[in-house]
Amino acid sequence: MVRVTRTFTVSTPIEKVVEYLSDFGHAEQWDPGTKTCKRVDTGPVHEGSSWTNVSQFRGKETTLDYRLLKRQPRRLVFEGRNKRATSTDDINLSPVGGGTLITYEANIAFHGVLRLVGWAVQGEFNRLGDRTAEQMTRVLNAL
């Protein structure tokens, strides 16, 4: 398993951050690994909403089907699956001053023989985590 955690602060109020991040389709803007992320269902975003996410890692594209598992005032949990991996994005939020403290944790559990290579890509996922925190900070501060 690969685990990446980053904690950072943005100047945007928590309510606006929750509303924005609840729509995983915005990952195209804040996740440097995401190429496309399209909503599958319709209507207001709610627990159970789903997206098809196409990401690029190590020069290869991979598609995961994501669902919003939890949407709480201070926590969002998304889970993406395909036959090779399960990715969980757990975003915890706290108000701080007029802004928001964000703890973003990504966990990738590989399936089958890929379970054996998780340790080999941890460093690359750490670098991607740094880039994600930087890009998410820029995007959220601009809201």
PDB file of C-alpha atoms in Angstrom, residues 1-2 6 8-9 17 19-20 26 35 39 51 54 59-60 62 64 80 87-88 94 96 100 107 114 117 120 125:
ATOM      1  CA  MET A   1       0.000   0.000   0.000  1.00  0.00           C
ATOM      2  CA  VAL A   2       1.067   3.545  -0.734  1.00  0.00           C
ATOM      3  CA  ARG A   6      -0.118  16.436   3.343  1.00  0.00           C
ATOM      4  CA  PHE A   8      -1.645  22.780   4.523  1.00  0.00           C
ATOM      5  CA  THR A   9      -3.701  25.931   5.018  1.00  0.00           C
ATOM      6  CA  VAL A  17     -13.748  24.543   0.349  1.00  0.00           C
ATOM      7  CA  GLU A  19     -18.565  22.760  -1.578  1.00  0.00           C
ATOM      8  CA  TYR A  20     -15.768  22.917  -4.158  1.00  0.00           C
ATOM      9  CA  HIS A  26     -12.721  19.556  -9.956  1.00  0.00           C
ATOM     10  CA  LYS A  35      -6.224  14.271 -17.037  1.00  0.00           C
ATOM     11  CA  ARG A  39     -19.429  12.970 -13.450  1.00  0.00           C
ATOM     12  CA  TRP A  51     -17.082  10.051 -11.497  1.00  0.00           C
ATOM     13  CA  VAL A  54      -8.434   9.251 -16.012  1.00  0.00           C
ATOM     14  CA  GLY A  59       3.657   7.966 -18.471  1.00  0.00           C
ATOM     15  CA  LYS A  60       0.691   5.584 -18.458  1.00  0.00           C
ATOM     16  CA  THR A  62      -5.264   4.590 -15.813  1.00  0.00           C
ATOM     17  CA  LEU A  64     -10.688   4.604 -11.921  1.00  0.00           C
ATOM     18  CA  GLY A  80     -11.663   5.024  -6.759  1.00  0.00           C
ATOM     19  CA  SER A  87      -7.500   4.576  -4.187  1.00  0.00           C
ATOM     20  CA  THR A  88      -8.998   6.386  -1.205  1.00  0.00           C
ATOM     21  CA  SER A  94     -10.818  22.531  10.053  1.00  0.00           C
ATOM     22  CA  VAL A  96      -8.536  28.335  11.024  1.00  0.00           C
ATOM     23  CA  THR A 100      -9.185  26.276   6.245  1.00  0.00           C
ATOM     24  CA  ASN A 107      -4.072   5.616   0.132  1.00  0.00           C
ATOM     25  CA  LEU A 114       0.940  -5.304  -8.079  1.00  0.00           C
ATOM     26  CA  VAL A 117       5.462  -3.116  -6.059  1.00  0.00           C
ATOM     27  CA  ALA A 120       8.842   0.823  -5.248  1.00  0.00           C
ATOM     28  CA  PHE A 125       3.683   9.227  -5.020  1.00  0.00           C
TER      29      PHE A 125
END
